[in-house]
Structures are given as structure tokens and as C-alpha cells.
mmCIF file of C-alpha atoms in Angstrom:
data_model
loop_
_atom_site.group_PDB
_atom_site.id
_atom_site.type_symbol
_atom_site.label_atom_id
_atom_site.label_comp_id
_atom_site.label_asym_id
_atom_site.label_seq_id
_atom_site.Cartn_x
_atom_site.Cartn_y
_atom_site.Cartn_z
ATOM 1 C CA UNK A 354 0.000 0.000 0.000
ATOM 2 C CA UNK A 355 1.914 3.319 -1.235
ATOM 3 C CA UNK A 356 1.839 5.586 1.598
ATOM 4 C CA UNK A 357 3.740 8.949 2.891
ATOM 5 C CA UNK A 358 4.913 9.037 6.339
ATOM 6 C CA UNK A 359 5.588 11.767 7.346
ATOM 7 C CA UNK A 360 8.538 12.875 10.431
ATOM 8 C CA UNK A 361 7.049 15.828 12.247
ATOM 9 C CA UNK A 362 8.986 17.513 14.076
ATOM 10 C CA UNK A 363 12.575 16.393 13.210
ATOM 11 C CA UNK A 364 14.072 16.837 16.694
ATOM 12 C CA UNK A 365 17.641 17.415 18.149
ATOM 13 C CA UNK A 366 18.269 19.687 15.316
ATOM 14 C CA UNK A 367 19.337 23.386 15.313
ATOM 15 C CA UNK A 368 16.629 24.545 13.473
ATOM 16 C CA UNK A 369 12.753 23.028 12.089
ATOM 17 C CA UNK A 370 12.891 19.810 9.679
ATOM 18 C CA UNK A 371 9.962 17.444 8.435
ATOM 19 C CA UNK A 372 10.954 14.096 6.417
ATOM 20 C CA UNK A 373 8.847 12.502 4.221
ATOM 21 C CA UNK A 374 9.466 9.092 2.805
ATOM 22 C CA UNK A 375 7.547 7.748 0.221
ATOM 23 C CA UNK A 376 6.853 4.250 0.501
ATOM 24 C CA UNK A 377 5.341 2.069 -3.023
ATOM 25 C CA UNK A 378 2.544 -0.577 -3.017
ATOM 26 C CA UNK A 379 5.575 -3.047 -2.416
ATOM 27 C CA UNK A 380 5.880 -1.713 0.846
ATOM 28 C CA UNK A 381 9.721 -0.985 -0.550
ATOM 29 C CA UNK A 382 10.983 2.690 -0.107
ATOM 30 C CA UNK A 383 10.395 4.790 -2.976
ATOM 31 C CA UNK A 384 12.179 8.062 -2.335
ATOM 32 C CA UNK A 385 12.552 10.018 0.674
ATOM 33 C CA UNK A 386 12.730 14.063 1.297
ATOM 34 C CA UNK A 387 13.674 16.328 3.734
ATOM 35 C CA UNK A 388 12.368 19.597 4.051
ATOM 36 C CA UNK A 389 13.869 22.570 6.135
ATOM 37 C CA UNK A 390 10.448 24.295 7.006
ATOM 38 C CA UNK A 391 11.713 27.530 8.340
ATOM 39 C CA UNK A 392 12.092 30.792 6.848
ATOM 40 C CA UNK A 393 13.001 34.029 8.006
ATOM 41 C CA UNK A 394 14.351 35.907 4.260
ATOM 42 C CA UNK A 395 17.632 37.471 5.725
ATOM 43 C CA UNK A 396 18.570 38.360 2.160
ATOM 44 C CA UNK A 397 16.263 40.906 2.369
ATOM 45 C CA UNK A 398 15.913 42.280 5.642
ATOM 46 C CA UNK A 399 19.111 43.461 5.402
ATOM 47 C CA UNK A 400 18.971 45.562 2.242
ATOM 48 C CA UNK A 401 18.966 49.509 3.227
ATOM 49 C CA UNK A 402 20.223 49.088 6.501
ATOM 50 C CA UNK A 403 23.776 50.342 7.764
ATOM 51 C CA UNK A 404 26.624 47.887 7.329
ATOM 52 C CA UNK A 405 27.681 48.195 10.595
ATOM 53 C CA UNK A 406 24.425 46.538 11.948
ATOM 54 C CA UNK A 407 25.167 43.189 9.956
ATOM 55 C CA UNK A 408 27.254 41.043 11.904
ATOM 56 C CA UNK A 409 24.845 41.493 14.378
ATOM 57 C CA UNK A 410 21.908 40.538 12.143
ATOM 58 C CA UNK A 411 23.293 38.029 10.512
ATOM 59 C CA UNK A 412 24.461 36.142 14.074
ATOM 60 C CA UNK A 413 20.784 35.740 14.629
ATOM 61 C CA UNK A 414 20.676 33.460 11.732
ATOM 62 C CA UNK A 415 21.625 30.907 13.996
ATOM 63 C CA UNK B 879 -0.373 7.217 53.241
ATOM 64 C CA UNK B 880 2.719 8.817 51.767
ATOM 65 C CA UNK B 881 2.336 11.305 48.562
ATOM 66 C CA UNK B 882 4.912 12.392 46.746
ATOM 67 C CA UNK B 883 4.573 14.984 45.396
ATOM 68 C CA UNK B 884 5.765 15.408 41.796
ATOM 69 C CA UNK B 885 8.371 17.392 40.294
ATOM 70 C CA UNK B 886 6.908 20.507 38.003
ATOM 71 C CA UNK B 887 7.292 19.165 34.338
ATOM 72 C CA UNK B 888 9.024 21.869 32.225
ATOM 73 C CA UNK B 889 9.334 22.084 28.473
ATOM 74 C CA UNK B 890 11.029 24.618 25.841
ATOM 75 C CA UNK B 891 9.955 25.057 22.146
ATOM 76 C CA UNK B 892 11.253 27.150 19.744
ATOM 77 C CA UNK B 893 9.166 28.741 16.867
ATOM 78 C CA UNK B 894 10.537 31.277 14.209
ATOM 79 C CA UNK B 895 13.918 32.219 16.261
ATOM 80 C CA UNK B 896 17.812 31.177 15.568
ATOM 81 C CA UNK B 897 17.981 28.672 18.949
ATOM 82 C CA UNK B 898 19.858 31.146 20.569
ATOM 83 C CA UNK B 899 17.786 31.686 23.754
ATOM 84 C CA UNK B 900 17.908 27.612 23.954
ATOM 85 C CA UNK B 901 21.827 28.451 23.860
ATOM 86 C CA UNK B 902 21.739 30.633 26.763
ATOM 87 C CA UNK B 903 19.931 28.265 28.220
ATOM 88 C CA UNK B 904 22.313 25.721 28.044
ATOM 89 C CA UNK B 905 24.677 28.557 29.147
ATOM 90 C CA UNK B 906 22.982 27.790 33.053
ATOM 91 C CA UNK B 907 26.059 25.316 32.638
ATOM 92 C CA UNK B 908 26.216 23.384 36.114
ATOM 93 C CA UNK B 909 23.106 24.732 36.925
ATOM 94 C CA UNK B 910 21.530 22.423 34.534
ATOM 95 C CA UNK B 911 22.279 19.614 37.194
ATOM 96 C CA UNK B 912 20.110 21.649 39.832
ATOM 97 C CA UNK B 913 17.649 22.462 37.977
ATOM 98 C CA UNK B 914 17.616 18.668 36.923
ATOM 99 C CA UNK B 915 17.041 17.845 39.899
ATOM 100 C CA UNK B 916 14.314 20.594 40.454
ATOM 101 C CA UNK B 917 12.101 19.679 37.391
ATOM 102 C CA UNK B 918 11.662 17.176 34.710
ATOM 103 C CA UNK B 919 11.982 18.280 31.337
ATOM 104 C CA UNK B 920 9.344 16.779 29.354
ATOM 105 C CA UNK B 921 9.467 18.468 25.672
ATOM 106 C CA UNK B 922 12.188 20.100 24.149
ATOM 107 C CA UNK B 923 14.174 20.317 20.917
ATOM 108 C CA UNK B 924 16.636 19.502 22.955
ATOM 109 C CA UNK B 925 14.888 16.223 23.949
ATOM 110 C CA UNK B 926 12.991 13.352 21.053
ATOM 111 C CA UNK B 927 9.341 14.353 21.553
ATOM 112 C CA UNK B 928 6.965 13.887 18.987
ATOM 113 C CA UNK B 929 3.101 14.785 21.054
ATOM 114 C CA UNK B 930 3.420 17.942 23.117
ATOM 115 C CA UNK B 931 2.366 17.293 26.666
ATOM 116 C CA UNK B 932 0.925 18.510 29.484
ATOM 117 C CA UNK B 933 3.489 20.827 31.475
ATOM 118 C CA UNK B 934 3.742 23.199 34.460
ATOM 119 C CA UNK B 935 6.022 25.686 32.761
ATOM 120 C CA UNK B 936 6.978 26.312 29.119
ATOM 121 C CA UNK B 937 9.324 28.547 27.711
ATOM 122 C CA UNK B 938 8.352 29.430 24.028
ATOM 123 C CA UNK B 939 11.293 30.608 21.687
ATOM 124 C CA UNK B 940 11.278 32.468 18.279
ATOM 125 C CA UNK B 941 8.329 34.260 16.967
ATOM 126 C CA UNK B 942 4.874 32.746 15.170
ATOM 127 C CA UNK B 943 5.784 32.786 11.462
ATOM 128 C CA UNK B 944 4.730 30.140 9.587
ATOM 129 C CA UNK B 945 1.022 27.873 9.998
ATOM 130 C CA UNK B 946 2.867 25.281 11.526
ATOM 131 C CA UNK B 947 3.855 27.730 14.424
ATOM 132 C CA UNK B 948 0.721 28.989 14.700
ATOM 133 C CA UNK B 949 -0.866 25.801 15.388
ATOM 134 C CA UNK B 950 2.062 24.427 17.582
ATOM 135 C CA UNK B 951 1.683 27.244 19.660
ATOM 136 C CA UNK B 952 -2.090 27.009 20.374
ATOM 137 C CA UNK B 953 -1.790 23.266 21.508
ATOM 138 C CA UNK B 954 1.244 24.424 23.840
ATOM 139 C CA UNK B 955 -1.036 27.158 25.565
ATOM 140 C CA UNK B 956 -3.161 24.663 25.667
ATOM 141 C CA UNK B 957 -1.480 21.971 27.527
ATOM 142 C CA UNK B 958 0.429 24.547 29.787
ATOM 143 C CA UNK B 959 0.501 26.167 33.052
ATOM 144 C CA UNK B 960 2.164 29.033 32.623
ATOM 145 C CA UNK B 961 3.355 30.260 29.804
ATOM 146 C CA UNK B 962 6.802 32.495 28.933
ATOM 147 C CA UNK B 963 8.051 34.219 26.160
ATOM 148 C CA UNK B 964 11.338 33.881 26.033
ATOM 149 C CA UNK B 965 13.671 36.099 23.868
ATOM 150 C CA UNK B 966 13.145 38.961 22.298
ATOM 151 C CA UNK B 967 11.454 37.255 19.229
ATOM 152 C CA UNK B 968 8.920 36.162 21.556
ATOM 153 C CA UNK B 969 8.321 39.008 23.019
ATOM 154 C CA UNK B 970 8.353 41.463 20.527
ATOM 155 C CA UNK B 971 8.987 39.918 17.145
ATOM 156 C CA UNK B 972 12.604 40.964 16.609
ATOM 157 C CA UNK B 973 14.834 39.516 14.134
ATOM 158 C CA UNK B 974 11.925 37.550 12.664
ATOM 159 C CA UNK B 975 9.444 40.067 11.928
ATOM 160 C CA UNK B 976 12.012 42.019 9.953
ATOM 161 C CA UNK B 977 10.440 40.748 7.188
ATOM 162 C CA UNK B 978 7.164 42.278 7.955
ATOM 163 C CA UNK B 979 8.083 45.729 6.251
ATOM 164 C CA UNK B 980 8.887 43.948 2.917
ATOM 165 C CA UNK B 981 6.394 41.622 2.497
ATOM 166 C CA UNK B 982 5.992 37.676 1.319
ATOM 167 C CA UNK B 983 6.272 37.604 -1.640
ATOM 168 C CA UNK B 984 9.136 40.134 -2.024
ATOM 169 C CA UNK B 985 11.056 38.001 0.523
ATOM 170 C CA UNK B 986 10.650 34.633 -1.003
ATOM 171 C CA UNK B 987 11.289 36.313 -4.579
ATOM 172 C CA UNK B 988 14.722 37.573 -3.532
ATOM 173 C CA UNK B 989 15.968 34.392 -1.926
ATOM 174 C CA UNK B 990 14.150 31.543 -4.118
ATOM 175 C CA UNK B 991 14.531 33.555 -7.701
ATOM 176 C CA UNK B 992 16.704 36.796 -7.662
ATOM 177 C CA UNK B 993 19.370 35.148 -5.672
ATOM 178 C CA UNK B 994 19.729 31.195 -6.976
ATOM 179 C CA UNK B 995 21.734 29.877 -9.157
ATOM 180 C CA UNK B 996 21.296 26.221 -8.739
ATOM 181 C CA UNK B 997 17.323 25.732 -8.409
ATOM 182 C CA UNK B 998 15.331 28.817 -9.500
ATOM 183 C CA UNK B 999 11.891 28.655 -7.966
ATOM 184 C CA UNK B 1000 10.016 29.072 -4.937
ATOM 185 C CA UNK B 1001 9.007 25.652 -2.831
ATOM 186 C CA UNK B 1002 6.538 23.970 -4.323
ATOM 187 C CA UNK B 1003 3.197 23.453 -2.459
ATOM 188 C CA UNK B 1004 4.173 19.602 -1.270
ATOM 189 C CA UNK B 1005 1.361 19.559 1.731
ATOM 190 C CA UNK B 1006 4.516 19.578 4.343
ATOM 191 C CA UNK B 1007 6.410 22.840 4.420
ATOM 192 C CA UNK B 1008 4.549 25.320 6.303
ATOM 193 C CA UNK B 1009 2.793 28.501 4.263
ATOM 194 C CA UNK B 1010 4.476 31.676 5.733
ATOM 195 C CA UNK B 1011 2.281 33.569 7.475
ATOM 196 C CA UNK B 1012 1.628 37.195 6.167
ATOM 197 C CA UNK B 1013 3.035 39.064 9.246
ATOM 198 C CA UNK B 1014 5.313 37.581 11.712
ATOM 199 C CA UNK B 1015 3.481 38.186 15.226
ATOM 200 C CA UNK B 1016 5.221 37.889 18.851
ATOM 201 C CA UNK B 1017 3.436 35.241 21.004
ATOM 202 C CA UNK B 1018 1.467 37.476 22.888
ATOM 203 C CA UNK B 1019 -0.667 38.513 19.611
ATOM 204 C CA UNK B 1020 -1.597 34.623 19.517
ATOM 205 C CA UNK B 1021 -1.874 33.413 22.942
ATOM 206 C CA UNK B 1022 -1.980 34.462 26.513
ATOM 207 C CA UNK B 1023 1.423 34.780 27.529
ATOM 208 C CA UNK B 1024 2.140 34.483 31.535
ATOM 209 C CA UNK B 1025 5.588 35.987 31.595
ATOM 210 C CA UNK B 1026 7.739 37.761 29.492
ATOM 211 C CA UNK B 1027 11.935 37.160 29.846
ATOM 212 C CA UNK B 1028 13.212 39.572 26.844
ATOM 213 C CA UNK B 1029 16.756 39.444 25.799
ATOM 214 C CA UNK B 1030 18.642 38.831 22.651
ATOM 215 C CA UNK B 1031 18.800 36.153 24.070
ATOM 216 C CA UNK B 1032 18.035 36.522 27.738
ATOM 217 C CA UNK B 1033 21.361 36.509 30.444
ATOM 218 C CA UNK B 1034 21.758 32.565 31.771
ATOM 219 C CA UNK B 1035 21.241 34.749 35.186
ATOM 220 C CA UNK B 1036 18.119 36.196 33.989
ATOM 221 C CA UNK B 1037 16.760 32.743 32.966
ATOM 222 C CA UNK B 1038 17.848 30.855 35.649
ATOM 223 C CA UNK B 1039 16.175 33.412 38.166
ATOM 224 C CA UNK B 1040 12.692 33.273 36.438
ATOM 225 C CA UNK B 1041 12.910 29.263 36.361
ATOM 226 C CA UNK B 1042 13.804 29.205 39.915
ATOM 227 C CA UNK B 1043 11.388 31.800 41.096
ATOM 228 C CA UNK B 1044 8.455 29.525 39.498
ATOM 229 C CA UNK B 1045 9.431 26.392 40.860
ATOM 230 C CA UNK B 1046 9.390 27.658 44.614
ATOM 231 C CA UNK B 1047 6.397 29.619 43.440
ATOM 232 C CA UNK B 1048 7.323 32.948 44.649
ATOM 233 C CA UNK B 1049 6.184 35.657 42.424
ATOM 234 C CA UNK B 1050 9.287 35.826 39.495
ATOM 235 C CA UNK B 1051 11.412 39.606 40.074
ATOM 236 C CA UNK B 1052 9.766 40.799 36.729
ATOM 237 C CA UNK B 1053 8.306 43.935 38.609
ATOM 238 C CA UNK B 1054 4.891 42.855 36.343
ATOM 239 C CA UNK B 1055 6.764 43.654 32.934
ATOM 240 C CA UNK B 1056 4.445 42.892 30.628
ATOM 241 C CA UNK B 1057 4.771 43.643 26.586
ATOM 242 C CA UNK B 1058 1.430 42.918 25.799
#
């Protein structure tokens, strides 16, 4: 029976991660993904603002 | 007939936030081992949890920016005592809510199209990665929030006070700070 189960949350991870793994009517594994499900768009909030302020921006990346 | 009673089970989550509040709390260093002893901690990204449960104290990291925050964060309150926002994305947004002056779809344009080279185009919808929300919101906007501990991130000190102060239940030394 093809199926999709699904890893939610991924944990003892810096950060947010779901896997999904895709599994065929054979009950064999098919493929599996994994998908970073956080975003915060630093590659914009930093456009106009004084250069001096980045390494502090960017540390809160991570 | 004897009763024990039961240590106060604490948990952590972080939402939209960079983990570095959880870092400072790690920072309580060989305070960990009192604390430890103090409380059990039940849920954390720190610990393999997969059902959020019932807890005396949770600290909530990061800010609510995607549907799967929002929804995490309404079962927490849920299954919570008292609830505190911990870090300044929690509190007020911060770092995370940059993005609210610019806007989805400009945000997700410059990273997914203006600025790849190797795969040009935004996620697909796949049913599993989260749909940003359209303004990043501190906790308070979304739930009732018992405490606030701001900081980018909050002082080890600062953290390890407000734990402490709960788990003898005397009133924490926030003066009644509130940010909303």
C-alpha cells in the first residue's frame, strides 16, 4: 500500500525539519525528502540598513 | 499514606527564532544539574518528543511565522501552566518580523529567484512545508502569555532566576513587565 509518512517535528536539530518518505505498493521505499520548514528571508531584511548593523543581524541566523 | 509529590514538568519550544535563547539556556552550565534535579523536562528540541504534553512551565522561543507555528503554539497554551516568552522574538517579534516591512512575496522572490543559481523557484506546495504567514506576530498577539523574559537572548542569570522563582512559586522579580 503506497503511503507517505511523514517525520514531524525532526528533533535534536538546530533549526525546524519534516521528512517525508515515500513508501510504493511493495511496501519498498520509494524516495525520501527532507524539508527545512523555516524561513526568516535574511537576504532581504538586510537591504537599506547600515553595514555596521550586519554582523549582528546576521548572528541571529543561527 | 505517603504522597509524593511530583516534580513541576518543564518544556522549551522554539518557533521562528535562531535557537539562541535555547543556547543561553544551556549557558545555566552546572546549573543544569540543579535544575535537573528541580524539574523534569518533558518536551524540548533539545529532547525526542513527537506529542506535546501537558506541562507546568513552558518557555516558548522564536516568533509565530509560519502555519505550523501557529498551530504548535495554540496546543502548547493549551497543555500549559504558565506560559513564557522567552527572547526577544517572543516578546516582541525581533529579528523575525524584519520581514514584515517587505512583504511575502518580495522576501521569497529575492531568496528563491533573484538570488539562486542552482534551483530557480520558490518551494513547491508539497502539503509539508509550512505557508508563511503574512506578518510575523510575537506570542502574545496569539496566545496568553504568563511571563515575558526579553533578551537577545536573555542573560543565563536572567533565565535561571525566572525558572527558579516559578518552581518555589514565589512571584518571578519581573516587577509585572508585561509587553502585551
Amino acid at each position: 500500500m503506497s503511503e507517505r509518512i511523514v517525520i514531524h517535528p525532526v528533533t535534536r536539530i538546530e533549526g525546524h525539519a519534516k521528512i517525508s518518505i515515500f513508501v510504493d505498493d511493495a511496501g519498498e521505499i520509494d524516495s525520501a525528502q527532507f524539508h527545512v520548514t523555516e524561513f526568516r528571508g535574511f537576504e532581504k531584511i538586510c537591504e537599506g540598513r547600515p553595514f555596521h548593523e550586519m554582523p549582528g543581524l546576521m548572528s541571529r541566523i543561527s | 499514606m505517603d504522597s509524593v509529590k511530583r516534580k513541576p514538568r518543564l518544556a522549551t519550544v522554539w518557533l521562528g527564532g535562531c535557537s539562541g535563547c535555547h543556547m543561553s539556556f544551556v549557558d545555566l552550565d552546572e546549573r543544569l544539574a540543579e535544575l535537573a534535579s528541580r524539574a523534569d523536562l518533558l518536551a524540548s528540541p533539545l529532547t525526542d518528543y513527537k506529542d506535546f504534553p501537558e506541562v507546568d512551565i513552558t518557555l516558548v522561543e522564536g516568533a509565530v511565522a509560519n502555519s505550523d507555528h501557529l498551530e504548535h503554539i495554540r496546543l502548547v497554551r493549551s497543555r500549559t501552566k504558565t506560559l513564557i516568552s522567552f527572547g526577544d522574538c517572543a516578546v516582541t517579534g525581533n529579528v523575525t518580523a524584519m520581514r514584515n516591512s517587505f512583504g511575502v512575496t518580495d522576501v521569497l522572490n529575492r531568496c528563491y529567484l533573484e538570488n539562486s543559481a542552482v534551483v530557480v523557484g520558490l518551494p513547491a506546495g508539497n502539503q509539508v512545508v509550512p505557508a508563511l504567514l503574512d506578518r510575523v506576530r510575537p506570542v502574545h498577539e496569539v496566545v496568553e502569555v504568563d511571563y515575558f523574559l526579553q533578551g537577545c537572548p536573555p542573560p543565563a542569570d536572567a533565565i535561571y532566576d525566572l525558572i527558579m522563582d516559578l518552581l518555589h512559586e514565589r512571584e518571578p522579580r519581573t516587577d509585572g513587565r508585561r509587553f502585551g
